[in-house]
């Protein structure tokens, strides 16, 4: 397994397709259908950001997935202390590579990157009904400390 930095928005858009398709299928109210041109343009913009990091995961020379993250600076205010976190923006393991420990290795790499940057807190989100994601992150020691709730008025 190799982790490779990339600046190629087309590769990222291609790898993102199954993730976007799944989100659109499960949550069509919130997610648009996959559009390659829109996706490429999105990744082009993201790749220009200095605090956004993305890497590919390869197995035997084949792209198996990718992950991206960025740093967030929380400013002190009258209620909260200042702190910095690393926010996992996207993580993708293609179906043919699932069950091989790739996701765990991705998260360990992200944790190591955070440590090297002097960041001691990692944040991420996933959709509440996604029991697979919840089990995965809990197995790796992630805990829920905040919850966003909503109510549809339509």
XYZ file of C-alpha atoms in Angstrom:
154
model
C 0.000 0.000 0.000
C 1.306 3.413 -0.985
C 0.124 6.900 -0.172
C 0.773 9.348 -2.987
C 0.169 13.097 -3.005
C -1.707 14.219 -6.088
C -2.629 17.469 -7.770
C -4.699 15.782 -10.490
C -8.350 16.867 -10.234
C -9.456 14.347 -12.882
C -8.202 11.366 -10.887
C -9.934 12.689 -7.772
C -13.178 13.296 -9.655
C -13.102 9.739 -11.018
C -12.465 8.273 -7.571
C -15.216 10.446 -6.095
C -17.912 9.129 -8.453
C -18.959 6.054 -6.433
C -19.057 8.139 -3.231
C -21.186 10.838 -4.858
C -23.461 8.226 -6.451
C -23.986 6.567 -3.068
C -24.724 9.852 -1.296
C -27.147 10.905 -4.029
C -28.891 7.525 -3.877
C -29.239 7.538 -0.073
C -29.830 11.271 0.472
C -31.195 12.771 -2.775
C -32.648 15.725 -0.893
C -29.152 16.884 0.005
C -26.829 15.481 -2.686
C -26.745 16.170 -6.398
C -26.123 13.506 -9.044
C -22.486 13.081 -10.005
C -21.332 15.529 -12.679
C -17.765 14.954 -13.806
C -17.126 18.509 -15.017
C -18.464 20.028 -11.798
C -16.411 17.577 -9.753
C -13.199 18.334 -11.644
C -13.793 22.082 -11.161
C -14.396 21.518 -7.434
C -11.136 19.608 -7.015
C -9.258 22.233 -9.043
C -10.417 24.872 -6.534
C -9.661 22.688 -3.514
C -6.166 21.857 -4.732
C -5.307 25.572 -4.730
C -6.030 25.904 -1.020
C -2.929 25.873 1.147
C -4.531 24.110 4.116
C -6.224 21.330 2.088
C -4.298 18.053 1.762
C -5.255 15.137 -0.452
C -3.549 11.836 -1.146
C -4.232 8.726 -3.200
C -4.042 5.212 -1.852
C -2.568 2.658 -4.226
C -2.457 -1.116 -4.025
C -0.163 -2.859 -6.496
C -0.144 0.264 -8.679
C -3.948 0.608 -8.793
C -5.804 3.527 -7.239
C -7.788 2.097 -4.331
C -9.125 5.360 -2.911
C -8.210 8.746 -1.569
C -8.582 10.992 1.441
C -8.535 14.710 2.036
C -8.336 16.868 5.109
C -7.763 20.434 6.187
C -6.812 22.273 9.334
C -9.336 24.358 11.228
C -8.409 27.115 13.641
C -11.048 27.677 16.284
C -10.643 31.127 17.729
C -11.129 31.819 21.385
C -14.337 33.554 22.280
C -16.116 34.270 25.582
C -17.403 30.679 25.669
C -14.768 28.481 24.028
C -11.031 28.080 24.218
C -8.969 28.395 21.053
C -7.758 25.176 19.454
C -6.666 23.730 16.148
C -8.049 20.553 14.639
C -7.529 18.483 11.551
C -10.859 17.921 9.786
C -11.222 14.816 7.617
C -13.079 16.200 4.615
C -13.379 13.084 2.440
C -12.354 9.462 2.646
C -12.999 6.934 -0.095
C -12.077 3.287 -0.503
C -13.311 1.776 -3.754
C -15.584 -1.259 -3.428
C -13.056 -3.707 -4.867
C -10.568 -2.768 -2.135
C -12.854 -2.695 0.907
C -12.210 -5.133 3.735
C -8.426 -5.026 3.280
C -7.634 -2.560 6.084
C -7.142 0.381 3.722
C -9.525 2.671 5.605
C -7.722 1.951 8.855
C -4.355 2.726 7.246
C -5.758 5.950 5.782
C -6.933 7.092 9.203
C -3.611 6.131 10.817
C -1.782 8.193 8.180
C -4.074 11.157 8.848
C -3.465 10.806 12.591
C 0.288 10.726 12.005
C 0.070 13.812 9.779
C -1.839 15.587 12.571
C 0.803 14.641 15.142
C 3.596 15.897 12.862
C 1.735 19.202 12.506
C 1.352 19.505 16.271
C -2.417 18.993 16.096
C -3.879 16.829 18.812
C -7.520 16.723 17.711
C -9.173 15.179 14.634
C -12.753 15.838 13.576
C -14.964 14.320 10.907
C -18.624 13.831 10.146
C -20.803 11.175 8.571
C -24.530 10.750 8.044
C -26.294 9.387 11.124
C -27.914 6.357 9.392
C -24.485 5.226 8.091
C -23.910 2.435 10.600
C -20.886 1.151 8.659
C -19.085 4.491 9.076
C -20.087 4.762 12.733
C -18.766 1.266 13.482
C -15.556 1.947 11.560
C -14.766 5.188 13.383
C -15.780 3.846 16.803
C -13.500 0.846 16.249
C -10.653 3.310 15.656
C -11.422 5.145 18.912
C -13.460 8.085 17.600
C -16.285 9.296 19.835
C -19.298 11.483 19.208
C -18.975 14.738 21.118
C -21.384 16.900 19.116
C -24.467 16.171 17.062
C -26.190 18.288 14.441
C -29.947 17.792 14.316
C -32.420 19.071 11.799
C -36.096 19.221 11.037
C -37.556 19.239 7.558
C -40.205 21.899 7.109
C -41.224 20.823 3.625
